[in-house]
Coordinates of C-alpha atoms and ligand atoms in Angstrom, one line a residue:
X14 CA 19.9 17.2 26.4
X15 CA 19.3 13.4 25.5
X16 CA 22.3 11.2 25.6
X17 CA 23.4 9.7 22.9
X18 CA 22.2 6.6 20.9
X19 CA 24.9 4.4 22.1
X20 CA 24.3 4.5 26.3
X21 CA 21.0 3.4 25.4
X22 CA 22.1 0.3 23.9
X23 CA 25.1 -0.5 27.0
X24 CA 21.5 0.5 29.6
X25 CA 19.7 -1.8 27.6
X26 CA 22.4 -4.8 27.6
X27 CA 23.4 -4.1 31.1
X28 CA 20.2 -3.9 32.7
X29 CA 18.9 -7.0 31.2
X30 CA 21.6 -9.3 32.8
X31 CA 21.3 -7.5 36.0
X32 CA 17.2 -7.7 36.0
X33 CA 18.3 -11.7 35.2
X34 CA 20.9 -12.2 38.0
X35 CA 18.7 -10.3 40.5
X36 CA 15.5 -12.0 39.7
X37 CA 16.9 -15.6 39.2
X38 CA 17.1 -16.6 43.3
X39 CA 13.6 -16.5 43.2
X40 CA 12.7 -17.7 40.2
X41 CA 10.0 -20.3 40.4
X42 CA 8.8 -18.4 43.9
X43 CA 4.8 -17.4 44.1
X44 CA 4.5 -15.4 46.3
X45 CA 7.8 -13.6 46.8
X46 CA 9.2 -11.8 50.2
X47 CA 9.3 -8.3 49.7
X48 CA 11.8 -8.2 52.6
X49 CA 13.8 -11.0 51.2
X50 CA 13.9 -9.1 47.6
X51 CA 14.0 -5.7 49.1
X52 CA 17.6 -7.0 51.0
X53 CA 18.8 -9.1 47.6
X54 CA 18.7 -6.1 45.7
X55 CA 20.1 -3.0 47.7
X56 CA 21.6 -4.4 50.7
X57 CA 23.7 -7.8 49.4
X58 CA 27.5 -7.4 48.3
X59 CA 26.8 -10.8 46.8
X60 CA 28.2 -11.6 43.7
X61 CA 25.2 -12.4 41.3
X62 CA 25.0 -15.0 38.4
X63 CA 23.6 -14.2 34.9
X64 CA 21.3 -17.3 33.6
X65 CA 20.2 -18.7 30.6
X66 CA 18.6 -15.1 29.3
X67 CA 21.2 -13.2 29.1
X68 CA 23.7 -16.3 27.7
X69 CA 21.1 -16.4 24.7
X70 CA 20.6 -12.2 24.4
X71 CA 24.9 -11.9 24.1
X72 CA 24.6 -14.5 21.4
X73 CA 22.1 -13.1 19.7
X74 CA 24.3 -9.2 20.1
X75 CA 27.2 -11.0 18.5
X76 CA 25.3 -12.1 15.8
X77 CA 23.6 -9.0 15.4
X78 CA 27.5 -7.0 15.5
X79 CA 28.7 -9.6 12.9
X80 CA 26.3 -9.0 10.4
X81 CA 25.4 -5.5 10.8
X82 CA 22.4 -6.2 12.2
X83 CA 21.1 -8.9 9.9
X84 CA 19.7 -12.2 11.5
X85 CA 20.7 -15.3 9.3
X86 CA 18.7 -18.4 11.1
X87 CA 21.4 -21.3 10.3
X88 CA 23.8 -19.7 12.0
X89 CA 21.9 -18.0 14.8
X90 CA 20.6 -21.5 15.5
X91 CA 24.1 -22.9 15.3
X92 CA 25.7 -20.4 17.9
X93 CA 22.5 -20.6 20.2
X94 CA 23.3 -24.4 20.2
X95 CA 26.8 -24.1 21.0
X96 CA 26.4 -21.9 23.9
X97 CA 24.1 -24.2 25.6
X98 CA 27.0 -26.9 24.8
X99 CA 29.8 -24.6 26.2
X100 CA 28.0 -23.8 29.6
X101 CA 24.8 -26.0 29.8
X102 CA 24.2 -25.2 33.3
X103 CA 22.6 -21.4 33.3
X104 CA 19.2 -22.7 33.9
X105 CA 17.8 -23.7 30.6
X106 CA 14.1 -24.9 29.8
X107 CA 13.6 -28.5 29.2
X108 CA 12.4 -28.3 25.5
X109 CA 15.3 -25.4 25.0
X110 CA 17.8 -27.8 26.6
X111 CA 16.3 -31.0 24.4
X112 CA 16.1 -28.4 20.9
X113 CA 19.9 -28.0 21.5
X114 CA 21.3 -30.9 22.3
X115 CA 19.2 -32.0 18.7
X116 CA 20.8 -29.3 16.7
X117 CA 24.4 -30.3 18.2
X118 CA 24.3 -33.5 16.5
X119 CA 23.2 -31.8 13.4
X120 CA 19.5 -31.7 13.3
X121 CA 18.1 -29.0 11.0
X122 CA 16.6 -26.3 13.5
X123 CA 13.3 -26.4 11.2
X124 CA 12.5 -30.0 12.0
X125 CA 13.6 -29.9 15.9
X126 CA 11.9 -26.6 16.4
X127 CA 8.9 -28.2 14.5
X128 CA 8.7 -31.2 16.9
X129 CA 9.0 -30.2 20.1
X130 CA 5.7 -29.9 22.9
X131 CA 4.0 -32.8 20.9
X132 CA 4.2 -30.2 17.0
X133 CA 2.9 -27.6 18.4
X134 CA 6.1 -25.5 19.2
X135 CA 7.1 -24.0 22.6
X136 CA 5.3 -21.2 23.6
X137 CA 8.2 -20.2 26.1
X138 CA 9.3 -17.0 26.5
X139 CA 13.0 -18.1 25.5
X140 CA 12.6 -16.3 22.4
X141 CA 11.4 -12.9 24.0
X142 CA 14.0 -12.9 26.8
X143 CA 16.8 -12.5 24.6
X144 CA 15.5 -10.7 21.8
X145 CA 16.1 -7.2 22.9
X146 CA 19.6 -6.4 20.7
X147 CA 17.3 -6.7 17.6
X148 CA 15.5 -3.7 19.2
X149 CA 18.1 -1.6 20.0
X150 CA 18.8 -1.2 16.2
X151 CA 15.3 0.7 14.9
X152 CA 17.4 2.3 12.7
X153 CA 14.9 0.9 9.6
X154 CA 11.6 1.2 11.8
X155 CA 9.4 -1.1 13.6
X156 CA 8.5 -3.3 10.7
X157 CA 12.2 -4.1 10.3
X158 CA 12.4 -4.6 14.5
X159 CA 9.4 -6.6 14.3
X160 CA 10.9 -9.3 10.9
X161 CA 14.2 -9.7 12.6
X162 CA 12.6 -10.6 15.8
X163 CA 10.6 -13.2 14.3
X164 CA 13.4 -14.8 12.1
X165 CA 15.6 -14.5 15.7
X166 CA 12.7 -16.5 17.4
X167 CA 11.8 -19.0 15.2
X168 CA 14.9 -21.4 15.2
X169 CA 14.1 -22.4 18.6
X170 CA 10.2 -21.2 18.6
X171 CA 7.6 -22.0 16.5
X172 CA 4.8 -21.7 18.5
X173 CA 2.7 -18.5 17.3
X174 CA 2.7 -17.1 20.8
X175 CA 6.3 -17.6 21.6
X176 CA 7.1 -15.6 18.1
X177 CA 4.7 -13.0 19.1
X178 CA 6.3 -12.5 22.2
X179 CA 9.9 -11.9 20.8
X180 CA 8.2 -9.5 18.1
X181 CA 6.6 -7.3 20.9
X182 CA 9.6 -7.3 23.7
X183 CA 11.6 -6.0 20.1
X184 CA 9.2 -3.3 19.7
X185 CA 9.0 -2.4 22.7
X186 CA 12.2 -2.1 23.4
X187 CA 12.4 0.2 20.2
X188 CA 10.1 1.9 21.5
X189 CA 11.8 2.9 24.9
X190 CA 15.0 3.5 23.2
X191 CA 13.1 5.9 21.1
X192 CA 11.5 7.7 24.3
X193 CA 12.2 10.8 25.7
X194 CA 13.9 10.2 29.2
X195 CA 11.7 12.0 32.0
X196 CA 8.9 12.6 29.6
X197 CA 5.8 10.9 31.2
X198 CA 5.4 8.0 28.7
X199 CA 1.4 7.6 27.6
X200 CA 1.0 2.9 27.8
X201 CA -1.1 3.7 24.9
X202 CA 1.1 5.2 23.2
X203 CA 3.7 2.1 24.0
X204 CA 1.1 -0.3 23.8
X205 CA -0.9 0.3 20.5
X206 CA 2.1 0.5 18.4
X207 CA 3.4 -3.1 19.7
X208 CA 0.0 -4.3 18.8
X209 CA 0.2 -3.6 15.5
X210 CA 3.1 -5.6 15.3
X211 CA 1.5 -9.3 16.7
X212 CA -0.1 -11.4 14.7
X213 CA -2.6 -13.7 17.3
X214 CA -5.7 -12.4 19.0
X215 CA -4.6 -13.9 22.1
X216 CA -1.6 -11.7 22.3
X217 CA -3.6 -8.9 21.2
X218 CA -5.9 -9.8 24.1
X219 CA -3.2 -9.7 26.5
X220 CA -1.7 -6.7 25.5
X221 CA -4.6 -4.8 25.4
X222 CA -5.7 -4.4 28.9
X223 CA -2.3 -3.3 29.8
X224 CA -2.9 0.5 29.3
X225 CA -5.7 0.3 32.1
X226 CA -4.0 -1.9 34.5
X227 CA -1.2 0.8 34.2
X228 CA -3.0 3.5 34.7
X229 CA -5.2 2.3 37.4
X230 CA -2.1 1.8 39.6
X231 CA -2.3 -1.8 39.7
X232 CA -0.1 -3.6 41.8
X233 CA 2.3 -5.8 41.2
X234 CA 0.6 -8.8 42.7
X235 CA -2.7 -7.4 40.9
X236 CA -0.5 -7.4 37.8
X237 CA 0.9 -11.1 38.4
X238 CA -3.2 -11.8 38.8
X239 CA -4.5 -10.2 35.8
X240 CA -2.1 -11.4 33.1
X241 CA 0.5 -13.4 35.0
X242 CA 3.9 -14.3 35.7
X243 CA 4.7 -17.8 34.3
X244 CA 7.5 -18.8 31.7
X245 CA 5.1 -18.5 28.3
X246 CA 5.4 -15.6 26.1
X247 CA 1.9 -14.7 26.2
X248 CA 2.0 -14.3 30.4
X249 CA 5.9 -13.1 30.7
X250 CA 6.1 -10.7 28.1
X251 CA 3.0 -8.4 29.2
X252 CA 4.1 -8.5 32.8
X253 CA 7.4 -7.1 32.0
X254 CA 6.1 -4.2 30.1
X255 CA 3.6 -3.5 33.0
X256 CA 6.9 -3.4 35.1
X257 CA 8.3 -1.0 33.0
X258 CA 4.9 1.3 32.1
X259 CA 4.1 1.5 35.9
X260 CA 7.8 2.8 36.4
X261 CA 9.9 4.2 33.6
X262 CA 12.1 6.4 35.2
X263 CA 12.7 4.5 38.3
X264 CA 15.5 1.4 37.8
X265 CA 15.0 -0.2 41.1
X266 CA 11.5 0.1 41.6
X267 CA 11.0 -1.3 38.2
X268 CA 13.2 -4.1 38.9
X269 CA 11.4 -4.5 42.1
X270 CA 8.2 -4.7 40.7
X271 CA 9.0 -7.0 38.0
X272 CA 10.6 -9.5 40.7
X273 CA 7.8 -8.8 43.1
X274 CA 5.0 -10.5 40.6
X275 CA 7.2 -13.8 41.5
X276 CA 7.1 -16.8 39.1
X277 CA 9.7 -16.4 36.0
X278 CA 11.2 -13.4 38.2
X279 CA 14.9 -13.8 36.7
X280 CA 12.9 -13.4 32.9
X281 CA 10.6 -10.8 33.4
X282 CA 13.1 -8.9 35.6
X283 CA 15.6 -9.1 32.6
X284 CA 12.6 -7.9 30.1
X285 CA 11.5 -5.5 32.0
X286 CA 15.7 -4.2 32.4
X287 CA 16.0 -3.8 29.0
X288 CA 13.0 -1.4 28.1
X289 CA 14.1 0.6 31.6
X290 CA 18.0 0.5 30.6
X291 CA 17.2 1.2 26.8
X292 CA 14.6 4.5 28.2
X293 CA 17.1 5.3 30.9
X294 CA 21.0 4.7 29.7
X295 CA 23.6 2.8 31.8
X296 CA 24.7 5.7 33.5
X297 CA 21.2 4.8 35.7
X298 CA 22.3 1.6 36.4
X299 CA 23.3 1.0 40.1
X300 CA 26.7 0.7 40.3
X301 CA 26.7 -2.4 43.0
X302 CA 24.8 -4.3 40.4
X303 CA 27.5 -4.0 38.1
X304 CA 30.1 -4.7 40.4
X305 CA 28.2 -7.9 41.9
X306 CA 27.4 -9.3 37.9
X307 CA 29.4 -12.3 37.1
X308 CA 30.5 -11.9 33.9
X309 CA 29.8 -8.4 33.7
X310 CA 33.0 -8.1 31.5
X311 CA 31.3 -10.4 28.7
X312 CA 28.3 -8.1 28.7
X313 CA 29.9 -5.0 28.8
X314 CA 32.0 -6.1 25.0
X315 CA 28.8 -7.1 23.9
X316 CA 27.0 -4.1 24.6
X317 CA 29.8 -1.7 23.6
X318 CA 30.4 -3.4 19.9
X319 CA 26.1 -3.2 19.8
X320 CA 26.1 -0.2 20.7
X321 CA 29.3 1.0 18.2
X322 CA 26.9 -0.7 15.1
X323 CA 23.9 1.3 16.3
X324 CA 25.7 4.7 16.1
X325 CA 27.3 3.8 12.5
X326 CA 23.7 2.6 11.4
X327 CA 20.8 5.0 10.7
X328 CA 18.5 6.3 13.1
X329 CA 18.3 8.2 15.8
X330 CA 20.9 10.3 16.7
Ligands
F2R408 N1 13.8 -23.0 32.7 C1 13.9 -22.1 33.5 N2 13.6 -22.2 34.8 C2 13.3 -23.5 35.5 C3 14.6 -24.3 35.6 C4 15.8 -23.5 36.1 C5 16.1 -24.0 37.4 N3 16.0 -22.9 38.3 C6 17.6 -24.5 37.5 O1 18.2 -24.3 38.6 O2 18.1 -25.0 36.5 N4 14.2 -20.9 33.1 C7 14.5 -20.5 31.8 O3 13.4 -21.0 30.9 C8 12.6 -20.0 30.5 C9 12.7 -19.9 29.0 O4 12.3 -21.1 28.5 P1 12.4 -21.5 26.9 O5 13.7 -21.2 26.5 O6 11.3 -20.9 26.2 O7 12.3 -23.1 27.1 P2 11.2 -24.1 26.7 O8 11.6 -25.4 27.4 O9 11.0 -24.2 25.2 O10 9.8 -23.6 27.4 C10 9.8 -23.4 28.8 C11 8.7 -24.3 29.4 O11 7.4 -23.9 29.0 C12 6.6 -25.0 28.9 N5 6.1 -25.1 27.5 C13 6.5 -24.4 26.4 N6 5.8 -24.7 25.3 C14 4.9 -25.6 25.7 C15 3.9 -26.3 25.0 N7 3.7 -26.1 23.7 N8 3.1 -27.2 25.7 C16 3.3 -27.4 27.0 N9 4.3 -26.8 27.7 C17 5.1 -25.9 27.1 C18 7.4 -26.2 29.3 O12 7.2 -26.4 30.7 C19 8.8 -25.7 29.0 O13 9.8 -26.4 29.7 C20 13.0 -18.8 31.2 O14 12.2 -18.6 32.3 C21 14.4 -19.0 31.5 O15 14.8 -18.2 32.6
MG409 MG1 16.8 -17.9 33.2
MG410 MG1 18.5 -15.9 6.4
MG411 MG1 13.2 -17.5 33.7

């Protein structure tokens, strides 16, 4: 029998910092040692650090718990701004780190937003990598995933792209939480449905040769080489949901994959954990990654009062 709504969300939650704090040591690394990643993930005892992605996705739980499941953009902005000011050192972008120092003095998020990358927005993938809490409450459908993403992304995103991104790593996740575990999961049936959801044809473009890619067996190096692996939405966000298509029922190789494309490992690793953990439930999670996440604590309360609202909330059971 399925398990219930609510290990979903705690997989979900869990699995994104630990997909983060695994994938962060090489972050920035292309190409990446298999042996050094292979011994990192299931050999270490280290303790493991959660980054910037997960800081911004527990913020953006907590906001989602408070308001029951509502995203109000003045005060999401405010919060995001105030964790960057309370522990500044997780490994923040430069325009991220710039946009919230601005709205800590009391710039509207509208105009900082607005400005940043020369007007035309960033088209980072800080608004994908901690959007998947909006996901994990689908309880009004996929048009209600997708607006909530896009009002989550835009206080600090305003490039089209960047929104895009957020909108289909929302989905998507949505979409895995809505899966049947074991059941071999169709891309196209993944895929299409996000694509309805994004609004520019180069995002369309980049999502739509993921179904083949999948199901030729591509590699994760091919992966990294067809649609790649950097820190903008439009490269990022694809990758992650190859890692996941290519293994849905299989935590570490997922994670493994994901890490092995190199580049933004700790962000597409933490992408790719949520779709896995929202599929799969916690119970999947290896327990040594718990044990070695700093901070696990944090993102266990997080995920547990998520995960409470998502069972009092309508949807699936
Ligand atoms: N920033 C990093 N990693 C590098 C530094 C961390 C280092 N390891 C450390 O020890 O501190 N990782 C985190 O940033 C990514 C999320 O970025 P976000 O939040 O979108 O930030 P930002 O600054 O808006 O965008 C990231 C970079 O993308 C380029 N960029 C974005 N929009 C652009 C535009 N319109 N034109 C030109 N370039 C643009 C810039 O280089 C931005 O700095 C995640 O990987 C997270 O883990
Ligand atoms: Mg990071
Ligand atoms: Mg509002
Ligand atoms: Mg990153």
């Amino acid at each position: 029998a399925e398990l219930s709504w609510p290990h979903r969300v705690r997989g979900a939650m869990v699995l994104a910092a630990c997909g983060d704090a695994l994938g962060a040591p090489f972050e920035g690394t292309d190409p990446v040692d298999r042996a050094d990643i292979d011994d990192w993930m299931n050999r270490s005892t280290q303790l493991m650090a959660y980054t910037d992605d997960t800081a911004s996705a527990l913020v953006l739980a907590d906001h989602l718990t408070r308001r029951h499941g509502t995203v109000g953009e003045d005060e999401l902005a405010d919060e995001l701004a105030r964790e960057w000011a309370r522990d500044p050192d997780r490994g923040y972008g430069h325009g991220a780190a710039r946009l919230f120092a601005e709205l800590a003095h009391g710039r509207p998020w509208q105009r900082a937003a607005a400005e940043l990358f020369d007007g035309q927005g960033s088209y980072g993938n800080g608004a994908a990598m901690r959007v998947a809490p909006v996901g994990l409450l689908p309880g009004l459908g996929l048009g209600a995933v997708a607006g909530r993403a896009r009002r989550s992304a835009v206080v600090t995103h305003q490039h089209p792209q960047a929104v895009d991104g957020a909108v289909a790593q929302a989905v998507a996740t949505a979409l895995a939480a809505l899966s049947t575990r074991d059941t071999p999961l169709d891309p196209d049936r993944i895929v299409t449905p996000i694509r309805e959801h994004v609004d520019t044809a180069e995002f369309q473009a980049a999502l739509r040769r993921l179904p083949a890619l999948v199901n030729g067996g591509a590699s994760s190096t091919q992966v990294a080489g067809e649609v790649g692996n950097g820190v903008s939405a439009i490269q990022s966000v694809p990758a992650a949901l190859a890692a996941f298509l290519r293994h849905p029922d299989d935590i570490p190789a997922a994670i493994a994959f994901a890490i092995g494309m190199g580049g933004d490992t700790d962000t597409i690793a933490s992408m790719t954990g949520a779709l896995c953990g929202a599929r799969r439930t916690e119970r999947d999670v290896p327990v040594m990654w718990g044990l070695r996440l700093g901070g696990a604590s944090r993102v266990w309360t997080a995920a547990s009062a998520l995960a409470r609202l998502a069972q009092a909330t309508p949807g699936p059971a």
